[in-house]
Coordinates of C-alpha atoms and ligand atoms in Angstrom, one line a residue:
M1 CA -0.4 0.3 -0.2
V2 CA 1.0 3.3 -1.3
N3 CA -0.4 6.2 0.2
Y4 CA -0.4 9.3 -2.0
K5 CA 1.0 12.1 0.0
D6 CA 4.1 11.0 0.7
L7 CA 4.2 10.8 -3.3
G8 CA 4.2 14.5 -3.1
L9 CA 0.2 14.4 -4.4
V10 CA -3.5 15.9 -3.5
N11 CA -6.5 15.2 -3.3
T12 CA -9.1 18.0 -5.1
R13 CA -10.9 18.6 -2.3
E14 CA -8.7 21.6 -1.4
M15 CA -8.0 22.7 -5.3
F16 CA -11.8 21.9 -6.3
K17 CA -12.7 24.2 -3.2
K18 CA -10.7 27.5 -4.7
A19 CA -11.9 26.6 -7.6
V20 CA -15.8 26.6 -7.2
T21 CA -15.6 30.1 -5.5
G22 CA -12.9 31.8 -7.3
G23 CA -14.9 31.0 -10.8
Y24 CA -12.8 29.3 -12.3
A25 CA -11.6 25.0 -13.7
I26 CA -8.8 23.2 -12.5
P27 CA -7.6 21.7 -15.5
A28 CA -7.9 18.0 -15.6
F29 CA -5.0 16.6 -19.0
N30 CA -5.2 12.4 -19.7
F31 CA -2.1 11.0 -20.0
N32 CA 0.0 7.7 -21.8
T33 CA 3.3 8.6 -22.5
M34 CA 6.6 10.8 -21.3
E35 CA 5.9 13.3 -23.6
Q36 CA 2.5 14.9 -22.4
M37 CA 3.6 14.2 -19.0
Q38 CA 6.5 16.3 -19.5
A39 CA 4.3 19.0 -21.3
I40 CA 1.7 19.4 -18.6
V41 CA 4.0 19.5 -16.3
M42 CA 6.1 22.3 -17.6
A43 CA 2.1 24.0 -18.5
A44 CA 1.2 23.7 -15.4
V45 CA 5.0 25.5 -14.3
E46 CA 5.0 28.3 -16.1
T47 CA 1.4 29.4 -16.0
K48 CA 1.5 28.1 -11.7
S49 CA -1.0 26.7 -11.6
P50 CA -3.2 23.1 -10.1
V51 CA -2.5 20.2 -12.4
I52 CA -5.1 16.7 -12.8
M53 CA -3.1 14.5 -14.0
Q54 CA -5.0 11.6 -15.0
V55 CA -5.4 7.9 -16.5
S56 CA -7.1 5.6 -18.2
K57 CA -7.7 1.9 -18.3
G58 CA -7.0 2.5 -21.7
A59 CA -3.7 4.4 -20.6
R60 CA -2.9 1.8 -18.1
N61 CA -3.5 -1.3 -20.3
Y62 CA -0.9 1.0 -22.7
A63 CA 1.8 1.9 -20.6
N64 CA 1.8 -0.5 -17.6
A65 CA -0.2 0.8 -14.8
T66 CA 2.5 1.0 -12.6
I67 CA 4.9 3.0 -14.5
L68 CA 2.5 5.8 -14.7
R69 CA 2.0 6.0 -10.6
Y70 CA 6.3 5.9 -11.3
M71 CA 5.8 8.8 -13.8
A72 CA 3.0 10.8 -12.0
E73 CA 5.9 10.7 -8.8
G74 CA 8.0 12.1 -11.6
A75 CA 5.9 14.4 -12.6
V76 CA 6.1 16.4 -8.6
A77 CA 10.6 15.6 -8.3
Y78 CA 10.3 17.4 -12.1
A79 CA 7.4 20.2 -11.4
K80 CA 10.1 20.7 -7.9
E81 CA 12.9 20.5 -10.6
L82 CA 11.1 24.0 -12.9
G83 CA 11.0 25.5 -10.3
C84 CA 7.4 25.0 -8.4
P85 CA 9.1 23.9 -4.6
N86 CA 4.8 23.4 -3.7
P87 CA 3.2 22.1 -7.2
E88 CA -0.6 21.0 -6.3
I89 CA -0.8 18.0 -8.4
V90 CA -3.6 15.1 -9.1
L91 CA -2.7 11.7 -10.4
H92 CA -6.6 10.7 -11.0
L93 CA -8.5 7.5 -12.2
D94 CA -10.1 8.5 -15.1
H95 CA -13.2 6.2 -15.6
G96 CA -12.4 3.8 -14.0
D97 CA -15.8 0.5 -14.3
S98 CA -15.1 -1.7 -11.3
F99 CA -15.2 -1.4 -7.6
E100 CA -11.8 -3.3 -8.0
L101 CA -9.8 -1.4 -10.2
C102 CA -10.3 2.2 -7.8
K103 CA -8.8 -0.1 -5.1
D104 CA -5.9 -0.8 -7.5
C105 CA -5.2 2.6 -7.9
I106 CA -5.6 4.0 -4.2
D107 CA -3.8 1.2 -2.9
M108 CA -0.6 2.4 -5.5
G109 CA -0.6 6.0 -4.5
F110 CA -4.2 7.8 -6.9
S111 CA -4.7 10.8 -4.7
S112 CA -8.2 10.5 -6.5
V113 CA -10.6 8.0 -8.5
M114 CA -13.8 8.7 -11.1
I115 CA -15.8 6.1 -10.5
D116 CA -18.1 6.0 -13.5
G117 CA -21.4 3.9 -13.4
S118 CA -23.7 5.9 -15.5
S119 CA -24.7 3.4 -17.6
L120 CA -25.9 1.7 -15.2
P121 CA -29.0 1.7 -14.0
Y122 CA -30.0 4.3 -10.4
E123 CA -29.5 1.9 -8.1
E124 CA -26.4 0.5 -9.1
N125 CA -24.9 3.4 -9.9
I126 CA -24.8 4.8 -6.4
A127 CA -24.0 1.5 -4.6
L128 CA -20.9 1.0 -6.4
A129 CA -19.9 5.2 -5.9
K130 CA -20.7 4.6 -2.5
K131 CA -19.0 1.1 -2.1
V132 CA -15.7 2.9 -3.8
V133 CA -16.5 6.9 -1.6
D134 CA -16.6 4.0 1.6
Y135 CA -12.9 2.4 1.0
A136 CA -11.5 5.9 -0.8
H137 CA -12.4 8.1 2.0
Q138 CA -10.2 5.7 4.2
F139 CA -7.4 6.9 2.8
D140 CA -8.6 10.9 2.2
V141 CA -8.3 9.4 -1.6
T142 CA -10.8 11.7 -3.3
V143 CA -14.4 10.2 -5.6
E144 CA -15.6 11.8 -8.9
A145 CA -19.0 9.7 -10.0
E146 CA -21.5 10.6 -12.7
L147 CA -24.2 10.8 -13.4
G148 CA -26.3 10.9 -16.5
V149 CA -24.8 9.4 -19.8
L150 CA -22.3 11.9 -22.5
A151 CA -23.0 10.9 -25.8
G152 CA -19.1 9.4 -28.1
V153 CA -17.0 6.4 -28.4
E154 CA -13.9 6.1 -27.2
D155 CA -11.3 3.1 -26.7
E156 CA -12.5 2.4 -23.4
V157 CA -16.0 4.7 -23.3
S158 CA -18.3 3.8 -26.1
S159 CA -21.9 5.3 -25.7
A160 CA -24.1 5.9 -28.6
E161 CA -26.6 8.0 -26.9
S162 CA -26.4 10.2 -24.1
H163 CA -28.6 11.6 -21.8
Y164 CA -28.7 14.8 -19.7
T165 CA -28.2 14.8 -16.3
K166 CA -31.6 14.5 -14.7
P167 CA -31.1 17.9 -11.6
E168 CA -33.6 16.6 -10.0
E169 CA -31.6 13.4 -8.5
V170 CA -28.6 15.6 -8.2
I171 CA -29.1 15.8 -4.3
D172 CA -30.0 11.3 -3.5
F173 CA -27.0 10.7 -5.5
S174 CA -24.7 13.0 -3.5
T175 CA -26.1 12.6 -0.3
R176 CA -26.8 8.8 -0.6
T177 CA -22.6 7.3 -2.5
G178 CA -21.3 9.9 -0.3
C179 CA -18.9 11.6 -3.9
D180 CA -16.7 15.1 -3.6
S181 CA -16.9 15.4 -6.6
L182 CA -19.5 15.3 -9.8
A183 CA -19.6 14.0 -13.2
I184 CA -22.3 15.4 -15.4
S185 CA -24.3 15.4 -18.6
I186 CA -25.2 18.1 -20.5
G187 CA -24.0 18.4 -24.3
T188 CA -20.6 17.9 -24.5
S189 CA -19.0 14.2 -25.2
H190 CA -15.3 12.1 -26.0
G191 CA -13.4 12.4 -28.9
A192 CA -12.6 14.7 -31.7
H193 CA -16.5 14.1 -33.4
K194 CA -19.0 15.5 -30.8
F195 CA -21.6 16.7 -33.2
T196 CA -22.4 15.7 -36.7
P197 CA -22.1 18.3 -39.4
E198 CA -26.0 18.1 -39.1
Q199 CA -26.7 19.2 -36.0
C200 CA -24.7 22.2 -36.7
T201 CA -25.4 26.1 -37.9
L202 CA -23.0 27.4 -40.6
V203 CA -22.1 31.1 -39.4
N204 CA -19.3 32.5 -41.8
G205 CA -18.5 29.7 -42.8
V206 CA -17.3 28.0 -39.8
L207 CA -19.9 25.4 -38.5
V208 CA -20.9 26.0 -34.6
P209 CA -22.7 22.8 -32.6
P210 CA -25.0 23.8 -30.9
P211 CA -24.9 24.8 -27.2
L212 CA -23.9 23.2 -23.8
A213 CA -27.6 23.5 -21.5
F214 CA -26.2 25.6 -19.7
D215 CA -30.4 25.3 -18.0
I216 CA -29.2 22.3 -16.3
L217 CA -26.0 23.2 -14.9
H218 CA -27.7 26.0 -13.5
E219 CA -30.2 24.1 -12.3
I220 CA -28.1 21.6 -10.8
E221 CA -26.0 23.9 -9.4
K222 CA -29.8 25.3 -7.7
K223 CA -29.9 22.3 -5.7
L224 CA -26.1 21.0 -4.6
P225 CA -24.8 24.8 -4.2
G226 CA -21.4 25.1 -3.9
F227 CA -20.5 21.6 -5.4
P228 CA -17.9 20.7 -7.7
I229 CA -18.9 19.1 -10.9
V230 CA -16.7 18.2 -14.0
L231 CA -17.4 18.0 -17.4
H232 CA -16.0 15.4 -19.1
G233 CA -15.4 15.2 -23.2
S234 CA -14.3 18.7 -23.4
S235 CA -11.3 19.1 -25.8
S236 CA -12.3 21.8 -28.4
V237 CA -10.9 20.0 -31.0
P238 CA -9.0 23.5 -33.1
M239 CA -9.4 24.2 -36.7
E240 CA -5.3 25.1 -36.5
E241 CA -4.2 21.2 -35.7
V242 CA -7.4 18.9 -37.4
N243 CA -6.2 21.6 -40.9
T244 CA -2.1 20.5 -40.3
I245 CA -3.3 17.2 -39.7
N246 CA -5.2 16.4 -43.3
K247 CA -2.7 18.6 -44.7
F248 CA 0.1 16.1 -44.2
G249 CA -1.5 13.4 -45.5
G250 CA -4.0 12.6 -42.4
H251 CA -7.8 12.4 -43.2
L252 CA -9.5 13.8 -40.1
E253 CA -12.9 14.2 -41.4
A254 CA -16.1 16.9 -39.6
A255 CA -13.8 17.1 -36.4
I256 CA -16.3 19.2 -33.7
G257 CA -15.7 19.9 -30.6
I258 CA -17.0 22.1 -27.5
P259 CA -17.2 25.4 -28.4
E260 CA -14.0 27.4 -26.1
E261 CA -16.3 30.5 -25.2
Q262 CA -18.8 28.0 -23.7
L263 CA -15.8 25.9 -21.5
R264 CA -14.9 29.2 -20.3
E265 CA -18.6 30.1 -19.4
A266 CA -18.7 26.5 -17.0
A267 CA -15.5 27.2 -16.1
K268 CA -17.3 30.5 -14.2
S269 CA -19.8 28.2 -12.6
A270 CA -19.7 25.5 -9.9
V271 CA -18.3 24.0 -12.8
C272 CA -14.3 23.1 -11.6
K273 CA -12.8 20.0 -13.1
I274 CA -13.6 20.4 -17.2
N275 CA -11.9 16.7 -18.9
I276 CA -9.1 17.4 -22.3
D277 CA -7.2 14.4 -23.6
S278 CA -8.5 14.7 -27.6
D279 CA -6.7 18.1 -28.1
S280 CA -4.3 16.4 -26.5
R281 CA -3.9 14.0 -29.1
L282 CA -4.8 16.6 -31.9
A283 CA -1.8 19.2 -30.7
M284 CA 0.3 15.6 -30.9
T285 CA -0.6 13.7 -34.0
A286 CA -0.3 17.5 -35.9
A287 CA 3.5 17.9 -35.1
I288 CA 4.3 15.1 -36.1
R289 CA 2.8 14.7 -39.5
Q290 CA 4.0 17.9 -40.3
H291 CA 8.0 17.3 -38.5
L292 CA 7.6 13.8 -40.0
A293 CA 6.6 16.1 -44.2
E294 CA 9.0 18.7 -43.6
H295 CA 12.0 15.7 -42.7
P296 CA 11.0 12.7 -44.4
G297 CA 15.4 12.0 -43.7
D298 CA 14.6 12.0 -40.2
F299 CA 13.8 8.1 -37.4
D300 CA 15.2 9.1 -34.3
P301 CA 11.8 9.9 -32.2
R302 CA 13.4 12.6 -30.7
Q303 CA 13.3 14.8 -34.0
Y304 CA 9.5 14.6 -34.0
L305 CA 9.2 13.7 -29.8
K306 CA 10.3 17.2 -29.4
P307 CA 7.6 19.5 -31.1
A308 CA 5.1 16.9 -30.4
R309 CA 5.6 18.0 -26.8
E310 CA 6.1 22.4 -27.5
N311 CA 3.0 21.6 -29.7
M312 CA 1.4 19.9 -26.4
K313 CA 2.9 22.3 -24.0
K314 CA 1.6 25.5 -25.4
M315 CA -2.1 24.0 -26.0
Y316 CA -1.8 22.9 -22.3
I317 CA -0.7 26.8 -22.0
H318 CA -3.6 27.9 -23.8
K319 CA -6.0 25.7 -22.4
I320 CA -5.3 27.1 -18.5
V321 CA -5.1 31.1 -19.3
N322 CA -7.3 31.3 -21.9
V323 CA -9.9 28.8 -21.0
L324 CA -10.1 27.5 -17.1
G325 CA -8.9 29.8 -15.6
S326 CA -5.8 28.8 -13.8
D327 CA -3.4 30.6 -14.1
G328 CA -1.5 31.7 -11.0
K329 CA -3.7 29.6 -8.3
L330 CA -1.6 27.9 -7.0
G331 CA -0.7 27.8 -2.9
Ligands
G3H401 O1 -12.3 9.9 -21.5 C1 -11.7 8.9 -22.4 C2 -10.4 9.8 -21.8 O2 -10.4 10.6 -23.6 C3 -9.7 8.5 -22.0 O3 -9.3 7.5 -23.4 O4 -10.0 5.6 -23.0 O5 -9.1 5.4 -25.1 O6 -7.7 6.2 -22.6 P1 -8.6 5.9 -23.5
13P402 P1 -12.1 14.3 -25.0 O1 -12.5 13.7 -25.6 O2 -12.8 16.1 -25.5 O3 -11.0 15.3 -24.6 O4 -12.2 14.5 -23.3 C1 -11.7 14.2 -22.1 C2 -12.4 13.2 -21.1 O5 -13.2 13.1 -21.4 C3 -11.7 12.2 -20.3 O6 -12.1 11.9 -19.5
ZN403 ZN1 -14.2 11.4 -19.9

């Protein structure tokens, strides 16, 4: 059993309290590789932002669970080496789908876990989340649970259609589970294809997706004043990255994300954690494609992973400063 406090990690409790009252959101960036981890830490240190580094089940399968945990421990040491004496880094399990997976992560040093029982019947979702909360709270690990179903398809996360969170259920759910934060469904979804062109309106040659259900968010806020709310599926799928990928041999059609103004608005509310993964994948792929197309003789991974890391760092800094507003909120 490893306790996250011995690794220099923190849980989400204090940072969420400050984010909700301060009208900003904490970035939750997924990582699978060393370059993503480095870019996240560099961006958080440069902007003096708290940060959540999250690991999915797919990431554990790809990179190995133990290696990812050591990378998070390394992230704390790296932040200090970069000149940040007291970094606030959370190591979070993203979309945990069983008690056993959550327990495994807690036992190996995670400071926060998500138990995603959102596809289960309501009572089963509550029972599973409560079981995880009861275990996690013994070690002061915080727990995110989810109510409502997001649309979208990803490797390990799939749901064909979305069901918005029902505001009338949130008090009962949060009270009976004891969860520390609640992920809700208000129109975001996973991946780089969040909307079909038919669902969007053409404004000045740009496809604008339908707005998020802010009415539902505000109703939830009224029912649970000050309670930390989480938004998954919040990549904005920047057109410049999609265009670069397509210009240099890729083929991404109708890639549409959540407009950043809407995320900025959400961050000012009780939404205090915003999950971004796809934008990092796009930034990495765009830089690698461009580098290899322009330097066909290069074959040392460092030659193309360095611009990829730079491009991800630029994107993370942009999100922190211009979208979530968590810059300067350390300490
Ligand atoms: O919400 C899911 C994250 O983007 C992780 O995706 O399961 O493909 O690692 P993944
Ligand atoms: P995106 O696919 O929009 O980046 O969402 C990531 C996410 O919700 C991780 O849990
Ligand atoms: Zn998610």
